[in-house]
Amino acid sequence: MAAMVVKERKILVAVDESEESMYALSWCLKNVVSENSKDTLVLLYAKPLRSAYTALDGTGYLFSSDIVVTMERHNNEMADCVMAKAKKISMISTSLSAIVGGQVAAVEMRVENGDARDVICCVAQKLVPDVLVMGSHGYGLIRRAFLGSVSYHCAQNVKCPVLVVKRPKSSRNN
Amino acid sequence: MAAMVVKERKILVAVDESEESMYALSWCLKNVVSENSKDTLVLLYAKPLRSAYTALDGTGYLFSSDIVVTMERHNNEMADCVMAKAKKISMISTSLSAIVGGQVAAVEMRVENGDARDVICCVAQKLVPDVLVMGSHGYGLIRRAFLGSVSYHCAQNVKCPVLVVKRPKSSRNN
């Protein structure tokens, strides 16, 4: 019998605070990261820039420095929370993979400052991953209306294959 | 050691006459269909409707019946050619999979009449696949300008995860 081909891929997963992105991560771990792989999973979170909320009023005077500091702290806590959740999902999956005889994929975490669309495209350009995985509808109706679909923007601009995972309605009540 | 989990998924791959779609199929076979799977691969080709070219002139008089018959024959030959090529790629991959100890995925082929966007969305709705795989830029600049991106339309409208595979520039001279 021929030797088993071990895949060594770099899989970039964009995560955020939404359930959709965590579902996308789980789906990827179950369906793309296989037992006979030695994949590196890069979890990427885009933390909003401070200027994104100081510029909201146009004058820069609407938010006091206290509020800006509070927002900054909130954003840092959100980043920690998202990454901890994503890491936990990845670890559970890779442990299961090890149990069934597979090789555990390496997990790397990156938090970058900026708009999600720019951050994801920029990191994808630098890392040249084998595939970029994203959730769908992870950014709220109002943000999407102003900013456009993050997944569409990335699918248009990155050079690697893009997997957009929608969370089925049946799992939304869980 | 725990028993190996065998994935039994339905993977819908939209194919057309472009190299991009064949690349997407190959990428999917290599990266999504794993050795320990028992996946059903559904290859889908959308054959243009006769009305799509008789309606081009608005009057219905531009093309003689001979030309329409010739176009119809050309479309049928194109469908056969695309499906034969896609089947060959799938068979080579599944044979390799069998050699390394995996289970061979079943391959089904579907040719449906209609606009690619409608056909793909409609079949995805009926089959409820685990994932829809598509190539990017498979429909030519002019058609995209008129019809919009097929992959974007499908990503917006189907409910399952969508994998859009771009053919890297380095493989375009092969």
Tab-separated table of C-alpha atoms in Angstrom, chain A residues 8-170:
chain	number	residue	atom	x	y	z
A	8	GLU	CA	0.481	20.289	5.631
A	9	ARG	CA	-1.679	23.289	5.039
A	10	LYS	CA	-2.125	26.742	6.488
A	11	ILE	CA	-5.786	27.417	7.222
A	12	LEU	CA	-6.717	30.993	8.087
A	13	VAL	CA	-9.975	31.329	10.033
A	14	ALA	CA	-11.410	34.810	10.626
A	15	VAL	CA	-13.206	34.854	13.973
A	16	ASP	CA	-15.293	37.497	15.675
A	17	GLU	CA	-17.820	37.751	18.480
A	18	SER	CA	-20.614	36.189	16.423
A	19	GLU	CA	-21.951	32.668	16.741
A	20	GLU	CA	-21.669	32.479	12.947
A	21	SER	CA	-17.886	32.714	13.020
A	22	MET	CA	-17.617	30.056	15.752
A	23	TYR	CA	-19.883	27.806	13.695
A	24	ALA	CA	-17.606	28.406	10.681
A	25	LEU	CA	-14.573	27.428	12.754
A	26	SER	CA	-16.264	24.232	13.982
A	27	TRP	CA	-17.390	23.376	10.446
A	28	CYS	CA	-13.861	23.873	9.145
A	29	LEU	CA	-12.352	21.704	11.877
A	30	LYS	CA	-14.835	18.960	11.118
A	31	ASN	CA	-14.790	19.126	7.334
A	32	VAL	CA	-11.504	20.580	6.130
A	33	VAL	CA	-8.971	19.657	8.815
A	34	SER	CA	-8.764	15.917	8.335
A	35	GLU	CA	-7.320	13.187	10.512
A	36	ASN	CA	-4.360	12.724	8.210
A	37	SER	CA	-3.333	16.328	8.220
A	38	LYS	CA	-0.678	18.354	9.895
A	39	ASP	CA	-2.402	21.642	9.311
A	40	THR	CA	-1.572	24.937	10.935
A	41	LEU	CA	-4.736	26.702	11.956
A	42	VAL	CA	-4.377	30.476	12.185
A	43	LEU	CA	-7.206	32.145	14.121
A	44	LEU	CA	-7.495	35.820	13.213
A	45	TYR	CA	-9.453	38.477	15.071
A	46	ALA	CA	-9.734	42.072	13.836
A	47	LYS	CA	-9.927	44.511	16.733
A	48	PRO	CA	-11.566	47.832	15.816
A	49	LEU	CA	-9.165	50.764	15.698
A	50	ARG	CA	-9.602	53.497	18.308
A	51	SER	CA	-10.087	55.972	15.435
A	52	ALA	CA	-13.120	53.977	14.293
A	53	TYR	CA	-15.140	55.257	17.234
A	54	THR	CA	-13.462	58.621	17.878
A	55	ALA	CA	-14.263	59.560	14.297
A	56	LEU	CA	-17.932	58.679	14.590
A	57	ASP	CA	-18.970	62.228	15.446
A	58	GLY	CA	-16.753	63.929	12.894
A	59	THR	CA	-15.482	66.472	15.411
A	60	GLY	CA	-13.658	64.140	17.756
A	61	TYR	CA	-15.358	65.776	20.758
A	62	LEU	CA	-18.353	63.494	21.274
A	63	PHE	CA	-16.534	60.865	23.308
A	64	SER	CA	-14.573	61.866	26.378
A	65	SER	CA	-11.218	60.215	26.939
A	66	ASP	CA	-12.838	58.133	29.706
A	67	ILE	CA	-15.317	56.700	27.260
A	68	VAL	CA	-12.590	56.029	24.713
A	69	VAL	CA	-10.538	54.202	27.352
A	70	THR	CA	-13.609	52.194	28.373
A	71	MET	CA	-14.276	51.294	24.745
A	72	GLU	CA	-10.666	50.317	24.262
A	73	ARG	CA	-10.832	48.089	27.344
A	74	HIS	CA	-14.078	46.578	26.121
A	75	ASN	CA	-12.465	45.842	22.739
A	76	ASN	CA	-9.472	44.188	24.383
A	77	GLU	CA	-11.740	42.077	26.574
A	78	MET	CA	-13.817	41.148	23.534
A	79	ALA	CA	-10.667	40.096	21.649
A	80	ASP	CA	-9.527	37.954	24.600
A	81	CYS	CA	-12.968	36.414	24.929
A	82	VAL	CA	-13.280	35.593	21.211
A	83	MET	CA	-9.802	34.105	21.027
A	84	ALA	CA	-10.342	32.029	24.172
A	85	LYS	CA	-13.582	30.627	22.758
A	86	ALA	CA	-12.024	29.935	19.350
A	87	LYS	CA	-9.010	28.269	20.971
A	88	LYS	CA	-11.256	26.088	23.110
A	89	ILE	CA	-13.232	24.941	20.051
A	90	SER	CA	-9.976	24.200	18.198
A	91	MET	CA	-8.454	22.330	21.136
A	92	ILE	CA	-11.512	20.126	21.626
A	93	SER	CA	-11.465	19.274	17.942
A	94	THR	CA	-7.732	18.594	17.739
A	95	SER	CA	-7.916	16.431	20.889
A	96	LEU	CA	-10.663	14.382	19.262
A	97	SER	CA	-8.543	14.151	16.137
A	98	ALA	CA	-5.628	12.809	18.193
A	99	ILE	CA	-7.886	10.220	19.825
A	100	VAL	CA	-8.857	8.752	16.452
A	101	GLY	CA	-5.210	8.431	15.447
A	102	GLY	CA	-4.678	11.678	13.619
A	103	GLN	CA	-2.025	14.289	14.035
A	104	VAL	CA	-2.881	17.356	16.063
A	105	ALA	CA	-2.947	20.546	14.045
A	106	ALA	CA	-0.988	23.513	15.355
A	107	VAL	CA	-3.088	26.494	16.401
A	108	GLU	CA	-1.806	30.047	16.120
A	109	MET	CA	-3.679	33.143	17.208
A	110	ARG	CA	-3.440	36.623	15.785
A	111	VAL	CA	-5.187	39.794	16.893
A	112	GLU	CA	-4.710	42.695	14.483
A	113	ASN	CA	-6.029	46.227	14.734
A	114	GLY	CA	-8.217	47.558	11.969
A	115	ASP	CA	-11.346	47.095	9.934
A	116	ALA	CA	-12.123	43.403	9.512
A	117	ARG	CA	-12.116	43.621	5.717
A	118	ASP	CA	-8.672	45.237	5.562
A	119	VAL	CA	-7.188	43.061	8.305
A	120	ILE	CA	-8.362	39.779	6.775
A	121	CYS	CA	-7.216	40.689	3.260
A	122	CYS	CA	-3.877	41.997	4.526
A	123	VAL	CA	-3.123	38.903	6.644
A	124	ALA	CA	-4.241	36.604	3.815
A	125	GLN	CA	-1.843	38.397	1.495
A	126	LYS	CA	1.037	38.046	3.954
A	127	LEU	CA	0.429	34.460	5.091
A	128	VAL	CA	-0.662	33.038	1.714
A	129	PRO	CA	-2.902	30.422	3.391
A	130	ASP	CA	-4.264	27.390	1.569
A	131	VAL	CA	-7.785	28.526	2.407
A	132	LEU	CA	-9.521	31.394	4.203
A	133	VAL	CA	-12.554	30.384	6.270
A	134	MET	CA	-15.191	32.902	7.320
A	135	GLY	CA	-18.640	32.944	8.800
A	136	SER	CA	-21.471	34.635	7.015
A	137	HIS	CA	-23.590	37.496	8.432
A	138	GLY	CA	-21.204	38.021	11.317
A	139	TYR	CA	-21.246	41.776	11.350
A	140	GLY	CA	-24.833	42.870	11.985
A	141	LEU	CA	-27.346	44.383	9.600
A	142	ILE	CA	-26.404	48.018	10.163
A	143	ARG	CA	-22.657	47.511	9.824
A	144	ARG	CA	-23.220	45.428	6.690
A	145	ALA	CA	-25.410	48.130	5.188
A	146	PHE	CA	-22.642	50.718	5.706
A	147	LEU	CA	-19.571	48.614	5.112
A	148	GLY	CA	-20.839	45.976	2.719
A	149	SER	CA	-20.432	42.252	3.243
A	150	VAL	CA	-17.066	41.424	4.799
A	151	SER	CA	-17.087	37.931	3.310
A	152	TYR	CA	-17.904	39.278	-0.172
A	153	HIS	CA	-15.142	41.871	0.057
A	154	CYS	CA	-12.616	39.240	1.107
A	155	ALA	CA	-13.788	36.722	-1.488
A	156	GLN	CA	-13.250	39.396	-4.133
A	157	ASN	CA	-9.840	40.503	-2.932
A	158	VAL	CA	-7.887	37.592	-1.503
A	159	LYS	CA	-6.085	35.237	-3.857
A	160	CYS	CA	-6.625	31.961	-1.983
A	161	PRO	CA	-9.784	29.797	-1.896
A	162	VAL	CA	-12.447	31.273	0.388
A	163	LEU	CA	-14.909	29.168	2.358
A	164	VAL	CA	-17.968	31.083	3.554
A	165	VAL	CA	-19.895	29.043	6.114
A	166	LYS	CA	-23.479	29.914	6.902
A	167	ARG	CA	-24.922	28.854	10.191
A	168	PRO	CA	-28.036	26.778	9.521
A	169	LYS	CA	-31.269	28.070	11.029
A	170	SER	CA	-31.747	24.799	12.870
